[in-house]
Coordinates of C-alpha atoms in Angstrom, one line a residue:
X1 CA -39.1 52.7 122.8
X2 CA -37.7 49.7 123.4
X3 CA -37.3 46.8 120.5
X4 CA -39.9 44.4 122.4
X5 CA -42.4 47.5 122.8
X6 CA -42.1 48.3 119.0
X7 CA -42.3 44.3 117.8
X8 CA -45.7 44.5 120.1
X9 CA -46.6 47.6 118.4
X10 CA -45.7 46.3 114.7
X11 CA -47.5 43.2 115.5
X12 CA -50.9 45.1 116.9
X13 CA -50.1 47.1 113.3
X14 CA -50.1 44.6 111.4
X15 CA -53.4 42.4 112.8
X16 CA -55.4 45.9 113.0
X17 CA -54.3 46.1 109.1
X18 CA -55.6 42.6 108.4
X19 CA -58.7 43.3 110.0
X20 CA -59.3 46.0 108.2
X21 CA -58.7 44.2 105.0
X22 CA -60.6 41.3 105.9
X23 CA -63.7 43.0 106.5
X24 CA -63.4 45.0 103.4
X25 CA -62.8 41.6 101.9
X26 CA -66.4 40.4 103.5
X27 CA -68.1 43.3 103.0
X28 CA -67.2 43.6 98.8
X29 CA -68.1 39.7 98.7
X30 CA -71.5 40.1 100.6
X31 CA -72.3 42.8 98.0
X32 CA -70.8 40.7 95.3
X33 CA -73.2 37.9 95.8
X34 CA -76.2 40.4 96.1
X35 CA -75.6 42.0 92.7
X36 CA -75.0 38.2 91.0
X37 CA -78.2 37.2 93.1
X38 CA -80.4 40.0 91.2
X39 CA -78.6 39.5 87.7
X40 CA -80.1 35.7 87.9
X41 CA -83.6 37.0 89.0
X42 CA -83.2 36.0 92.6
X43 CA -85.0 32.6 91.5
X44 CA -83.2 31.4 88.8
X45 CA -85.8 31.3 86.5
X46 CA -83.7 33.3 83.8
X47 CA -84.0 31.5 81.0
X48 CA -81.9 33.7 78.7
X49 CA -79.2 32.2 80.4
X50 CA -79.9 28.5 80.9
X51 CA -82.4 27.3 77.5
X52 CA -80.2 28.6 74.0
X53 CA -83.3 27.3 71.9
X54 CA -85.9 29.3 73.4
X55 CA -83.4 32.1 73.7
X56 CA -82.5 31.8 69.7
X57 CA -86.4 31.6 69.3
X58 CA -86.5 35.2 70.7
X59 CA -83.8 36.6 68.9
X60 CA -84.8 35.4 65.9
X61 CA -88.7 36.2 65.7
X62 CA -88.0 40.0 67.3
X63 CA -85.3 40.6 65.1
X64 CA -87.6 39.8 62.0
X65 CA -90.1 42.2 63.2
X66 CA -87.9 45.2 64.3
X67 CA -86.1 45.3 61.3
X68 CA -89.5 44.7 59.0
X69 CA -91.7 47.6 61.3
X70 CA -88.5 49.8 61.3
X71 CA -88.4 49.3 57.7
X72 CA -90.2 50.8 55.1
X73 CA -90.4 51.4 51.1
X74 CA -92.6 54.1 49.4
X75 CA -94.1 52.1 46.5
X76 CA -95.0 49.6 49.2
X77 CA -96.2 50.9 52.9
X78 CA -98.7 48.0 53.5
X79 CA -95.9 45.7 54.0
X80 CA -95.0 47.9 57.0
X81 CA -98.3 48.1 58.2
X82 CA -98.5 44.2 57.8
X83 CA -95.6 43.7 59.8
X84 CA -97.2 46.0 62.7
X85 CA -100.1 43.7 62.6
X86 CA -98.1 40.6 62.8
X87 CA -95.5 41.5 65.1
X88 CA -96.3 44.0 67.7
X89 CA -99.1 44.2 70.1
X90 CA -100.6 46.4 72.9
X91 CA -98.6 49.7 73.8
X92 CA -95.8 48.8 70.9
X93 CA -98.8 48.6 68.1
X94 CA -100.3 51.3 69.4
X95 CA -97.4 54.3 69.5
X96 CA -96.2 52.7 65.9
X97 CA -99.4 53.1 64.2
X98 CA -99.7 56.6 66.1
X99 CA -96.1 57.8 64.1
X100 CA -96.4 55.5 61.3
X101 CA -98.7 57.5 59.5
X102 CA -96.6 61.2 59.1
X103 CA -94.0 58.8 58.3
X104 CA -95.4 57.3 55.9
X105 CA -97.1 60.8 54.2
X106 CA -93.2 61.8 54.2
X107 CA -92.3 58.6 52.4
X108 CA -94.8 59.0 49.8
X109 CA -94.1 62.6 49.2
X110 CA -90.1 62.2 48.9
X111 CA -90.4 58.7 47.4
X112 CA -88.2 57.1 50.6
X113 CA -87.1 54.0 51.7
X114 CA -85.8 53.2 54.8
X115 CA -83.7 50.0 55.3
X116 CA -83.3 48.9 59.1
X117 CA -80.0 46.6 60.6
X118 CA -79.8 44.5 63.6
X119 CA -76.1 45.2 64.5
X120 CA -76.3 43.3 67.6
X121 CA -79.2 42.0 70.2
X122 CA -79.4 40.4 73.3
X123 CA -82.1 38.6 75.6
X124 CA -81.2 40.6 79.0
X125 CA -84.6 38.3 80.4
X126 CA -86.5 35.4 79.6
X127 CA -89.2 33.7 81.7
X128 CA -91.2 31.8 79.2
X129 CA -94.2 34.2 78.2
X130 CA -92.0 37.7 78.5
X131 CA -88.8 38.8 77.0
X132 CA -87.1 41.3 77.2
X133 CA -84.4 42.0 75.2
X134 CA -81.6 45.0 74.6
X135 CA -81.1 46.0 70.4
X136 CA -78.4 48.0 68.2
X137 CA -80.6 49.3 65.4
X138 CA -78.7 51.0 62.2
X139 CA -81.3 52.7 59.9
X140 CA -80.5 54.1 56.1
X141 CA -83.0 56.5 54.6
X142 CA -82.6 56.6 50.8
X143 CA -84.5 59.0 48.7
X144 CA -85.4 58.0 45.5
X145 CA -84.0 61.4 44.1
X146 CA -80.7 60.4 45.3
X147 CA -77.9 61.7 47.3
X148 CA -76.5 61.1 50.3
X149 CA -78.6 58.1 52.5
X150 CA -79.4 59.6 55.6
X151 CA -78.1 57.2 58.6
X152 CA -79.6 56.9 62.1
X153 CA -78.6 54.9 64.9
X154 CA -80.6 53.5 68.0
X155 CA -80.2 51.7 71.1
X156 CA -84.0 49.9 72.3
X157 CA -85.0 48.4 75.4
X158 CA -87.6 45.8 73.9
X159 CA -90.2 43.9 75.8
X160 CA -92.2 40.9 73.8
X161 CA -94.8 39.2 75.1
X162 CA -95.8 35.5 73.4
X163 CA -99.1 35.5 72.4
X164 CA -101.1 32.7 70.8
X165 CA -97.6 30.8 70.5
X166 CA -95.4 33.6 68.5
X167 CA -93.5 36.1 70.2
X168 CA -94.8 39.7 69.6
X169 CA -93.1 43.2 70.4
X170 CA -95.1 44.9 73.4
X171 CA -93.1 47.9 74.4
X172 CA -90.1 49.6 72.6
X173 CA -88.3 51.9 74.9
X174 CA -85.3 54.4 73.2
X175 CA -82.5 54.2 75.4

């Protein structure tokens, strides 16, 4: 081969290679922008990301009721119950009450008490009227009897709905 033939052939090499890493290029931007696109909500209206106060109003009102319906104390169960009233709704209020009650017949009978702990929570959505929100949730179990605390962990996918101007639990999903 002679050297012009190979500098031809290098060159055609070398432009086939760029192609190829050009469209690559394209292709992982287009899908790039697509995934950002649906992260934002497609319209922007995200407000978990743009509006901190409303976004601290969340976090702070679901907090307060996950870690007082998570909670509980033997010699006092209505404050639970209180706390379902107050801060859950629909399909939330309705499983909790559902598994509230053997809970709280084994709370009685072994004198528990059962401390719950945001470690961390985020608003993934906000649009106004519906969050939804991803929560760390550390639980200690104490008997009264003493002994070791028994310690629980959970990861919930959280929904809240605001109704009559305060946010409220809807749905609790484990994760």
């Amino acid at each position: 081969m002679t050297r012009r033939a190979r500098t031809v052939l290098d060159r055609r090499t070398v432009v086939v290679l760029l192609s190829a890493v050009l469209a690559v290029a394209v292709a992982c931007s287009v899908w790039f922008g697509l995934r950002a696109h649906e992260l934002r909500g497609g319209s922007g209206d995200n407000l978990a990301l743009a509006d901190t106060e409303a976004t601290s109003e969340v976090l702070e009102s679901v907090g307060a009721t996950l870690r007082a319906v998570f909670s509980y104390d033997h010699t006092n169960l209505e404050r639970t119950e209180r706390a379902v009233e107050m801060g859950l709704t629909g399909e939330a209020a309705a499983e909790h009450r559902e598994r509230f009650d053997a809970v709280a017949r084994r709370a009685a009978e072994e004198d528990l008490v059962r401390t719950s702990t945001i470690r961390s929570i985020g608003v993934r959505e906000l649009d106004g009227e519906t969050a939804t929100l991803l929560v760390f949730l550390d639980q200690q179990t104490r008997s009264a009897e003493g002994g070791a605390p028994e310690s629980r962990t959970a990861t919930l996918d959280v929904t809240a709905e605001k109704v009559d101007g305060e946010w409220r639990v809807s749905a609790i999903d484990v994760i």
